[in-house]
GROMACS .gro file of C-alpha atoms in nm:
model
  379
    1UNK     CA    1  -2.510  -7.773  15.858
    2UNK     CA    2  -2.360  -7.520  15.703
    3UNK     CA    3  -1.972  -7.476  15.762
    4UNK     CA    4  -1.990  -7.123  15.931
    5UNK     CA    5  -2.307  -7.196  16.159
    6UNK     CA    6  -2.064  -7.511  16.277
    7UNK     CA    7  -1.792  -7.249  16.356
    8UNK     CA    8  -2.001  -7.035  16.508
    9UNK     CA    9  -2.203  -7.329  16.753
   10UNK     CA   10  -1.831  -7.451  16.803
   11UNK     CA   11  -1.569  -7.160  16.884
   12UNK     CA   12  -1.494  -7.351  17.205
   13UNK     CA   13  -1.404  -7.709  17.086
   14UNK     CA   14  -1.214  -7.507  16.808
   15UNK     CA   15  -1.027  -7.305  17.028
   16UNK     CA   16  -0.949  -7.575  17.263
   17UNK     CA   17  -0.775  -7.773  16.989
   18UNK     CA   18  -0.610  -7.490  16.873
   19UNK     CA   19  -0.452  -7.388  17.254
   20UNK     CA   20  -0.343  -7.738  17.295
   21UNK     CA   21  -0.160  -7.715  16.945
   22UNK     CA   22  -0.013  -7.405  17.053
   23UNK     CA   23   0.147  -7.503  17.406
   24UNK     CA   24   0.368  -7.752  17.180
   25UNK     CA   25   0.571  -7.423  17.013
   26UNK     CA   26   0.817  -7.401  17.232
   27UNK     CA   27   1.026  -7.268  17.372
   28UNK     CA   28   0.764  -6.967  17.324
   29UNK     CA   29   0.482  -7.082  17.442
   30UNK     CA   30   0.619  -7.180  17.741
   31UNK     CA   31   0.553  -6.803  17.847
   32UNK     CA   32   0.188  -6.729  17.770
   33UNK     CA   33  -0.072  -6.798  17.970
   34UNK     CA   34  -0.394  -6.905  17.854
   35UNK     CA   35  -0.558  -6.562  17.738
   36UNK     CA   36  -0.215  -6.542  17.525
   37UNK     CA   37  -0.231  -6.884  17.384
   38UNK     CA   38  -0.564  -6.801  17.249
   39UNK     CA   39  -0.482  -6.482  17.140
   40UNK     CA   40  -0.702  -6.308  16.826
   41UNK     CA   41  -0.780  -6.720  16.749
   42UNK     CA   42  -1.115  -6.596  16.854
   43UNK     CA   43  -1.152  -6.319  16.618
   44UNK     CA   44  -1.007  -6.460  16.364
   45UNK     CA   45  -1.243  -6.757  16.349
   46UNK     CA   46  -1.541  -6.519  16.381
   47UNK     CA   47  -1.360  -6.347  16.059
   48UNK     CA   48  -1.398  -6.646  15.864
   49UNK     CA   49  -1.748  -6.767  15.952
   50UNK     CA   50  -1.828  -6.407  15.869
   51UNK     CA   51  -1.651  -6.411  15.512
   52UNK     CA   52  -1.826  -6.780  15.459
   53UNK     CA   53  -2.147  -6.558  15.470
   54UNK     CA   54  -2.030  -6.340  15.230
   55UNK     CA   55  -2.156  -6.332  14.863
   56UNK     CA   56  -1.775  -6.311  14.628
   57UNK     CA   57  -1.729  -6.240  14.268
   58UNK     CA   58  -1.524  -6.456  14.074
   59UNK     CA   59  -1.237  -6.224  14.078
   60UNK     CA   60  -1.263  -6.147  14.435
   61UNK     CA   61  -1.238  -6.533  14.493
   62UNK     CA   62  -0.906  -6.610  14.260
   63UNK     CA   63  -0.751  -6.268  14.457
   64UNK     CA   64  -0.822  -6.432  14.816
   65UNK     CA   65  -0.684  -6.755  14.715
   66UNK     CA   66  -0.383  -6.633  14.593
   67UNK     CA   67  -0.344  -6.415  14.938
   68UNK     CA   68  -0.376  -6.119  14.748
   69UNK     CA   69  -0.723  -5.986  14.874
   70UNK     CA   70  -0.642  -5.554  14.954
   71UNK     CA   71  -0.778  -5.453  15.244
   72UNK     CA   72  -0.940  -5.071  15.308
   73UNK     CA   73  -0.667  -4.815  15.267
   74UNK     CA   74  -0.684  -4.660  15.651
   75UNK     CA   75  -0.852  -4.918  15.837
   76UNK     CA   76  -0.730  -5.083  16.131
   77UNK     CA   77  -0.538  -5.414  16.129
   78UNK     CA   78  -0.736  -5.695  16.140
   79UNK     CA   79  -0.669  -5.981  16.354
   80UNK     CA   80  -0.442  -6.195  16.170
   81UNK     CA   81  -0.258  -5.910  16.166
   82UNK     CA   82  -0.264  -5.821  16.510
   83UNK     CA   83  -0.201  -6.193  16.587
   84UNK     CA   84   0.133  -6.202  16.388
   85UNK     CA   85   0.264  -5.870  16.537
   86UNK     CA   86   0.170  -6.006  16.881
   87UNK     CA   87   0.314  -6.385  16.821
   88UNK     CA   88   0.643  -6.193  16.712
   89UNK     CA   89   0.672  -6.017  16.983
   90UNK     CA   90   0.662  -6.293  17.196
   91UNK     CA   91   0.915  -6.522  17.022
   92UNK     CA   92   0.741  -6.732  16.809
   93UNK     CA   93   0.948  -6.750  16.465
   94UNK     CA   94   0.760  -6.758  16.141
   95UNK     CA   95   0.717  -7.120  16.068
   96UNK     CA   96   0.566  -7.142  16.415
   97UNK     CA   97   0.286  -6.898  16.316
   98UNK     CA   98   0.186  -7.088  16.007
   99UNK     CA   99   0.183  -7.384  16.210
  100UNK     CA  100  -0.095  -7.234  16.409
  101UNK     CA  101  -0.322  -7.167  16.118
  102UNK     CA  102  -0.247  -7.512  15.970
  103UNK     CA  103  -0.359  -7.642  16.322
  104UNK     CA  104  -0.670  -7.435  16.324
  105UNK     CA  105  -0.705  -7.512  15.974
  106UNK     CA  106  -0.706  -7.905  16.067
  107UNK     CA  107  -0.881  -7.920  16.400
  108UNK     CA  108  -1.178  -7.712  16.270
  109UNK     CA  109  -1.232  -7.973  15.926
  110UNK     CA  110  -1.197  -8.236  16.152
  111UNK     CA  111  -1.440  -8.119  16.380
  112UNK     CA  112  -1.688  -8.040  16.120
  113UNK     CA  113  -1.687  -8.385  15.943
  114UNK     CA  114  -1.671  -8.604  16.290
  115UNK     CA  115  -2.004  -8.419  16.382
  116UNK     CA  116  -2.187  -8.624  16.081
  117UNK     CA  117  -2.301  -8.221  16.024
  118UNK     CA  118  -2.096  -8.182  15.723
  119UNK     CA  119  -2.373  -8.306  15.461
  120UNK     CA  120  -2.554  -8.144  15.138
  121UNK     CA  121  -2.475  -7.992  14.827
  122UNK     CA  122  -2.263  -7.711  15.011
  123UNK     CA  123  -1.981  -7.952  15.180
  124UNK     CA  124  -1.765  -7.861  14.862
  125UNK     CA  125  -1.850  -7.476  14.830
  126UNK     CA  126  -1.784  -7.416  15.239
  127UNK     CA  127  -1.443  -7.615  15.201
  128UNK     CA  128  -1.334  -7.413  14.893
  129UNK     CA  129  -1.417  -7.044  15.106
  130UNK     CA  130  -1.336  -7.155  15.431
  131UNK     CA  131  -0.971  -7.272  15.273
  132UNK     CA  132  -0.969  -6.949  15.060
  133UNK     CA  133  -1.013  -6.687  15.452
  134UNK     CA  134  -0.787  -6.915  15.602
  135UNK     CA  135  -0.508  -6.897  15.365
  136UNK     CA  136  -0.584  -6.456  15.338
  137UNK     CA  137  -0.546  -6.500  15.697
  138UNK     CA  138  -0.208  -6.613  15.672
  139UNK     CA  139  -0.117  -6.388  15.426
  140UNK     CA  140  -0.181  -6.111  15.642
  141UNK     CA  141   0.003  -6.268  15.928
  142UNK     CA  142   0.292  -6.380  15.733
  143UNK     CA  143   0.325  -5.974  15.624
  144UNK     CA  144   0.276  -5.858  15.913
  145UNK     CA  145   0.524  -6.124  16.074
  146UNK     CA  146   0.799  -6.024  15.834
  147UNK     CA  147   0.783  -5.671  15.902
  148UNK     CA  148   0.789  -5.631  16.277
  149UNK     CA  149   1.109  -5.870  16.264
  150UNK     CA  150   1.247  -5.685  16.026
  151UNK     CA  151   1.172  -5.394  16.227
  152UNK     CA  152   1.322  -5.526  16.551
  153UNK     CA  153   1.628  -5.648  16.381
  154UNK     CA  154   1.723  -5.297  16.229
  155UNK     CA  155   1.650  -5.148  16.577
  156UNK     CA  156   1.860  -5.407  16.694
  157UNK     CA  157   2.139  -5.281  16.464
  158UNK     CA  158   2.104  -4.960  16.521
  159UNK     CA  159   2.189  -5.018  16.903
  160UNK     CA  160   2.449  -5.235  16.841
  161UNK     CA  161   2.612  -4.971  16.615
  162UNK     CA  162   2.534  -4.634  16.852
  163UNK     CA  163   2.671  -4.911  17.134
  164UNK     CA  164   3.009  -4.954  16.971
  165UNK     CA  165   3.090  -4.640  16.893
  166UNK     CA  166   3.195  -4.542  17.291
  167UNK     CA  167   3.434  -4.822  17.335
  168UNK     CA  168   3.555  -4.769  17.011
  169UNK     CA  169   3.616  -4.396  17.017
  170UNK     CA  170   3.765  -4.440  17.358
  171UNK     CA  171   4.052  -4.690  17.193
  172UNK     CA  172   4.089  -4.423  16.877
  173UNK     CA  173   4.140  -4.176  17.124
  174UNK     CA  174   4.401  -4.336  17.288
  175UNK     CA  175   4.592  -4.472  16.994
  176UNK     CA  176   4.594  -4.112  16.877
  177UNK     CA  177   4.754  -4.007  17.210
  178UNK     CA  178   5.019  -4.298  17.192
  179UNK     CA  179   5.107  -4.158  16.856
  180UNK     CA  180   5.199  -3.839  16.958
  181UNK     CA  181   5.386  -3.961  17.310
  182UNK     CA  182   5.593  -4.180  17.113
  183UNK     CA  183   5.895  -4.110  16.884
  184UNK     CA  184   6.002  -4.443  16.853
  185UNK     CA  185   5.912  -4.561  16.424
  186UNK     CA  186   5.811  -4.921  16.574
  187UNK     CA  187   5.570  -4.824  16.817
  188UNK     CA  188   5.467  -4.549  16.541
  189UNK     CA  189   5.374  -4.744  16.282
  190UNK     CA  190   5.204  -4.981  16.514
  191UNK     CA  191   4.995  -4.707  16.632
  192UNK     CA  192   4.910  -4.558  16.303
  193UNK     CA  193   4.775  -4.870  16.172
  194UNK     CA  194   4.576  -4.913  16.465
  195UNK     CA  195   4.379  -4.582  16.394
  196UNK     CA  196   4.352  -4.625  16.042
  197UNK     CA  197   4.154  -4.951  16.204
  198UNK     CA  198   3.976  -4.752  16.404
  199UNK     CA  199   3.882  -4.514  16.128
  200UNK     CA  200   3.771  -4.817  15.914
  201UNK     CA  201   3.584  -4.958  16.194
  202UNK     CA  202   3.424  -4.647  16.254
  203UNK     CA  203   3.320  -4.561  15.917
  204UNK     CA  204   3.112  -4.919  15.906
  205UNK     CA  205   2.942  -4.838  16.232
  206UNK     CA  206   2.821  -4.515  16.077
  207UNK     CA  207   2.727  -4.672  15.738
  208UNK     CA  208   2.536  -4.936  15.972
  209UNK     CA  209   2.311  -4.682  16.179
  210UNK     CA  210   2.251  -4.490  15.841
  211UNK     CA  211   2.103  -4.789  15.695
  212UNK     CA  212   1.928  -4.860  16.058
  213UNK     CA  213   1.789  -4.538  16.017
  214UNK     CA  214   1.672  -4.517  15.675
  215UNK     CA  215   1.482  -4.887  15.713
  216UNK     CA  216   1.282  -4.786  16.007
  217UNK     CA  217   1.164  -4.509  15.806
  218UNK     CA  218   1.330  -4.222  15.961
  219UNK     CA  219   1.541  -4.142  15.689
  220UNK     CA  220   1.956  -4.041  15.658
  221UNK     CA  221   1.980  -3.701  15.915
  222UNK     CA  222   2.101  -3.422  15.769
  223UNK     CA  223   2.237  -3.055  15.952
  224UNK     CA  224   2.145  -2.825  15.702
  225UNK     CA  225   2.413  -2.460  15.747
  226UNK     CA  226   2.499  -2.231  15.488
  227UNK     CA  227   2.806  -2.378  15.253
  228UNK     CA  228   2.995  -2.274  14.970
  229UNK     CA  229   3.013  -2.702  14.841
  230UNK     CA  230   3.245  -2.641  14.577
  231UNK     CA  231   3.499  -2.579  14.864
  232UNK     CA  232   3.381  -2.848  15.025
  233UNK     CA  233   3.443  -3.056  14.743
  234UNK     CA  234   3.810  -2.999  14.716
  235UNK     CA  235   3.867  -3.057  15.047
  236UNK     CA  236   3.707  -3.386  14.997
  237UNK     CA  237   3.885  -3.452  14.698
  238UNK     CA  238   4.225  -3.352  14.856
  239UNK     CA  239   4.116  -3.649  15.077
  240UNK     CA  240   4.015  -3.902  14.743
  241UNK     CA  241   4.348  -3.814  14.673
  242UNK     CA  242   4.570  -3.889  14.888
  243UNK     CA  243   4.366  -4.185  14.987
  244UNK     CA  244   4.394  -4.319  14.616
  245UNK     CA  245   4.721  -4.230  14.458
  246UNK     CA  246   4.703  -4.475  14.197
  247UNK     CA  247   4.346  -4.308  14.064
  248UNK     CA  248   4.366  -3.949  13.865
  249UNK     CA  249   4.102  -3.692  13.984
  250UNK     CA  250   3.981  -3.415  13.795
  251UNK     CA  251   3.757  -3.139  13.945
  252UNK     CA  252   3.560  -2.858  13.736
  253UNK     CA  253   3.326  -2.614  13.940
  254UNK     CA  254   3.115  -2.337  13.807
  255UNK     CA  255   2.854  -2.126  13.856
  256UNK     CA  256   2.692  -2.079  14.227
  257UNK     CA  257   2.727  -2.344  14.436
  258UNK     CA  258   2.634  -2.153  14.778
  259UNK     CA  259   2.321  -2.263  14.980
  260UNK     CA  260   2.168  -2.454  15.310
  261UNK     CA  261   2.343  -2.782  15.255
  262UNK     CA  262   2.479  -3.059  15.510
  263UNK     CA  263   2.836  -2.954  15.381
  264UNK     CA  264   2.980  -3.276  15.539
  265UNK     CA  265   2.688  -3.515  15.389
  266UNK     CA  266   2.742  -3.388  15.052
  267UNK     CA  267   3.138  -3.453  15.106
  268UNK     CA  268   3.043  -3.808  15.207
  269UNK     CA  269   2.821  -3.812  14.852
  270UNK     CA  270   3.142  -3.709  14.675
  271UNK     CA  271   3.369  -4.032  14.865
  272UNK     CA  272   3.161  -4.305  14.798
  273UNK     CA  273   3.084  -4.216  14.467
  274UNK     CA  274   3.444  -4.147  14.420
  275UNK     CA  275   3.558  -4.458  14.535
  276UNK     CA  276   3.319  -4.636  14.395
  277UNK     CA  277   3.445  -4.521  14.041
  278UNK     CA  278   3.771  -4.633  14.108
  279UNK     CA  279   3.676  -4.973  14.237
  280UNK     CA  280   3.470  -5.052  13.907
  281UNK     CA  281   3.598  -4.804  13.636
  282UNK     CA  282   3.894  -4.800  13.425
  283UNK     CA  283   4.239  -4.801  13.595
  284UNK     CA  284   4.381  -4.593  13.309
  285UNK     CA  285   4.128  -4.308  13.296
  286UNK     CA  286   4.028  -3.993  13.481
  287UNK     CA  287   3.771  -3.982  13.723
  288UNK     CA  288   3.550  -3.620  13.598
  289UNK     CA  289   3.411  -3.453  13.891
  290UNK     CA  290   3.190  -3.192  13.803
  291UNK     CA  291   2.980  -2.945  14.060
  292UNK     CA  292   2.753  -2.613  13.845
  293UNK     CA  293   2.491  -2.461  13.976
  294UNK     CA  294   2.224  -2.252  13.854
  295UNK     CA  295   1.876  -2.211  13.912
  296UNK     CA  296   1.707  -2.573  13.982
  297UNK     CA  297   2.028  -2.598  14.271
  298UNK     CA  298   2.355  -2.751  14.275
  299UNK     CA  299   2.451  -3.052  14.071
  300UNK     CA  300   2.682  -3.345  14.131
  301UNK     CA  301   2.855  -3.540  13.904
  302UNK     CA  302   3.116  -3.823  13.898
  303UNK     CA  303   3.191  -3.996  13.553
  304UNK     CA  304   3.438  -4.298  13.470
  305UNK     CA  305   3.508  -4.537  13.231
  306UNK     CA  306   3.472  -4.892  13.228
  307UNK     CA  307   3.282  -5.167  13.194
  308UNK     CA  308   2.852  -5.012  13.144
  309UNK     CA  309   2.630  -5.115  13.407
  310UNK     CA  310   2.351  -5.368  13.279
  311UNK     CA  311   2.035  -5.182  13.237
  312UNK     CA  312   1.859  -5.452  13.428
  313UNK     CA  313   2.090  -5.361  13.704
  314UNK     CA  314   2.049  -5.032  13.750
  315UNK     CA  315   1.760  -5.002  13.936
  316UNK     CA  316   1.936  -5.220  14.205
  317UNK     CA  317   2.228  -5.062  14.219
  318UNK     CA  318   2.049  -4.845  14.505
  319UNK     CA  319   1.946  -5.140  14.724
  320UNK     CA  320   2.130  -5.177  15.012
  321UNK     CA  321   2.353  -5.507  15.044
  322UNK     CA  322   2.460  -5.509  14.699
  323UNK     CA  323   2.757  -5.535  14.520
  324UNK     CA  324   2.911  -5.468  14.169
  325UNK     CA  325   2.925  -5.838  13.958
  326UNK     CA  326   3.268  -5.763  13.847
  327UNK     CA  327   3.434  -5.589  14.179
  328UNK     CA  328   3.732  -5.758  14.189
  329UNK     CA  329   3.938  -5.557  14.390
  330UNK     CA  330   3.616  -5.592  14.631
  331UNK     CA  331   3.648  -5.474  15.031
  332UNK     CA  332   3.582  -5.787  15.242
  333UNK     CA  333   3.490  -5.510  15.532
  334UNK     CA  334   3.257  -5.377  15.312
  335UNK     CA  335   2.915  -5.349  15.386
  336UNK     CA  336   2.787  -5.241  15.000
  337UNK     CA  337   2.555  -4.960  15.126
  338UNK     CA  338   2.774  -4.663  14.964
  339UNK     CA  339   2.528  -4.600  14.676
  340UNK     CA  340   2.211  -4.724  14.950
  341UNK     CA  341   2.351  -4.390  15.147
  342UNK     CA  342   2.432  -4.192  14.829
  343UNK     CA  343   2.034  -4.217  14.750
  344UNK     CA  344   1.944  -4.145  15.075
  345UNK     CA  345   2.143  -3.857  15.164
  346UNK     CA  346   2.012  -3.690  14.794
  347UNK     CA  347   1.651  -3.748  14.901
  348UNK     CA  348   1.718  -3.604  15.242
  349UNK     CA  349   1.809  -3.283  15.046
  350UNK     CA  350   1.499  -3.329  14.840
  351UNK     CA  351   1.718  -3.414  14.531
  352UNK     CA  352   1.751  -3.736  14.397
  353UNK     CA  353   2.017  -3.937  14.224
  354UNK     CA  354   2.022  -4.050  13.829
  355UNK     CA  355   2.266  -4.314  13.613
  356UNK     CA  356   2.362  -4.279  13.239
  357UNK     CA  357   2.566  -4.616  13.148
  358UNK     CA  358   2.683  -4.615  12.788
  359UNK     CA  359   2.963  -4.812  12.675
  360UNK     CA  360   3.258  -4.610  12.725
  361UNK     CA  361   3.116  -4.412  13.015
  362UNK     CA  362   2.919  -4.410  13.327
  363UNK     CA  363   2.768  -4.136  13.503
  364UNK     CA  364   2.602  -4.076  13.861
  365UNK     CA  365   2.423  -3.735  13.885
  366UNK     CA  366   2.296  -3.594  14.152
  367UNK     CA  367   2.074  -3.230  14.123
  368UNK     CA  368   2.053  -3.089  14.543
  369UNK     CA  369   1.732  -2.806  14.532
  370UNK     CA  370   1.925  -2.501  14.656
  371UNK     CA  371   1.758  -2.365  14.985
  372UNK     CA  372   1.933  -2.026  14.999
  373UNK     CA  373   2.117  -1.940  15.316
  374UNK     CA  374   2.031  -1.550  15.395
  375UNK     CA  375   2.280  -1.270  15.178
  376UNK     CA  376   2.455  -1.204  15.515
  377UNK     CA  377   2.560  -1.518  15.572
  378UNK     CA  378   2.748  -1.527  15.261
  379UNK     CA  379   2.993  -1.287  15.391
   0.00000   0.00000   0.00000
């Protein structure tokens, strides 16, 4: 008998086996009921008796066996898919759900060769397909698996973050009031460095729900209003300054650099690239800011010298998480998603962001489209 009429003649043996593997995943399993224990094992069985059936090219075989098989752009999940999203969900962890489909895997070969069915020129051909669906099967899950963890772990961040911001604005707050009720240089300076904690803290909560954000696919949020940004610039840059008096700043502007921008986005564009050309660059040099615009929109640029960025690097110097190799001055509190929110904040704007690393110099260029605030508002 054929492997896939056995499958077919035997879904409830299979099954069986495959529920009483299950209830050992614990402490998971411990939850479901029977209908859950089973799950899409059903339909995922029926899957691969039906692909047995199937006539496959050559090419079509290698692709499945290596898990890479592409599925029809728009159709709906299958169920190994729909299994993995659904074993997530209820706790399983990933080396739980391949567990299941080496179980299955096992319980329905076993099956097959105690009936005394598995005989004929065929035995060899069914084991090579039937391994082939089960192991697409678990690439799908394992996919699948991944990314609704993933997803649950940046929503998880994302509360976390939008959850510490209260308590934490509440004790900024009332440092800030303590600082102006007290006179005394002691309690002063104790109070100071408790906001500029605060701030810090702050800063890495909003860096955190940015990157939440931008991973669930909702992107950086921007609050588009009509803005002059070369005067937003220098007030940023009055900032830079004073928060790095040991770096040199210079600032050229020209041409029109009025439109719909988020004016306080763009500033935050300005900081971490800023600060990121101190932290890497050359302690004896200028930092060159540079803002022009013209008829494409308004462009961005911060230059330093120092050390060149590795071309092989450059691409993930975008990626969130990362950090420069040679940062030795390097921010224990720091999260490395500055140039991760740089990116995003340019695509929000519909721009994007570029890197020219030569051997004396290194530039990060930005070009924002201009969306032109109405000639009244310019007033």
């Amino acid at each position: 008998m054929r492997l896939a009429e056995f499958i077919d003649g035997n879904v409830e043996p299979i099954l069986a086996a495959s529920e009483a593997f299950t209830q050992t995943q614990l402490p998971a399993a411990s939850f479901l009921d029977h209908a859950a224990l089973r799950d899409h094992i059903p339909m995922i069985l029926a899957a691969v008796a039906k692909d047995l059936r199937s006539p496959q090219t050559d090419r079509e075989q290698i692709a499945k066996s290596l898990g890479h098989q592409a599925g029809v752009e728009g159709a709906p999940e299958t169920a190994a898919q729909t299994h993995a999203l659904l074993r997530a969900k209820a706790g399983f962890d990933i080396a739980q759900l391949v567990a299941e489909y080496r179980a299955l895997r096992a319980c329905t070969l076993r099956l097959w060769f105690d009936s005394g069915l598995a005989s004929g020129p065929d035995v060899v051909d069914d084991l090579i397909r039937f391994n082939e669906a089960i192991d697409q099967a678990v690439a799908e899950s394992v996919a699948h698996f991944t990314a609704e963890v993933d997803r649950w772990r940046h929503v998880f961040l994302g509360v976390l973050g939008h959850d510490l911001r209260g308590p934490l604005n509440a004790i900024l707050l009332t440092a800030e009031l303590l600082s102006r009720m007290t006179t005394e240089v002691p309690v002063g300076n104790h109070t100071l460095r408790l906001i500029r904690s605060g701030k810090r803290m702050k800063a890495l909560l909003d860096d955190l729900l940015d990157f939440s954000r931008a991973s669930l696919g909702l992107g950086i949020a921007i609050h588009r209003a009509p803005v002059d940004l070369a005067a937003a610039c220098v007030e940023e840059i009055d900032l830079l300054r004073a928060a790095l008096p040991q770096v040199e700043i210079e600032y050229d502007a020209a041409g029109d650099t009025f439109g719909s921008f988020d004016g306080s986005r763009v500033r935050e564009v300005l900081g971490n690239l800023v600060t990121n050309a101190a932290r890497y660059g050359a302690r004896d040099a200028a930092i060159q800011v540079g803002l022009w615009g013209d008829a494409s929109g308004v462009h961005l640029s911060v230059a330093n010298s120092g050390p060149p960025i590795p071309n092989e690097s450059i691409k993930g110097l975008f990626e969130p998480l990362r950090r420069g190799h040679h940062d030795e001055n390097a921010d224990s509190a720091n999260l490395g998603l500055g140039l991760f929110i740089v990116r995003e904040i340019a695509r929000a704007h519909g721009g994007e962001i570029q890197v020219d690393s030569t051997i004396d110099r290194t530039v990060f260029a930005i070009v924002l489209p201009r969306t032109d605030a109405p000639a009244c508002e310019r007033a």
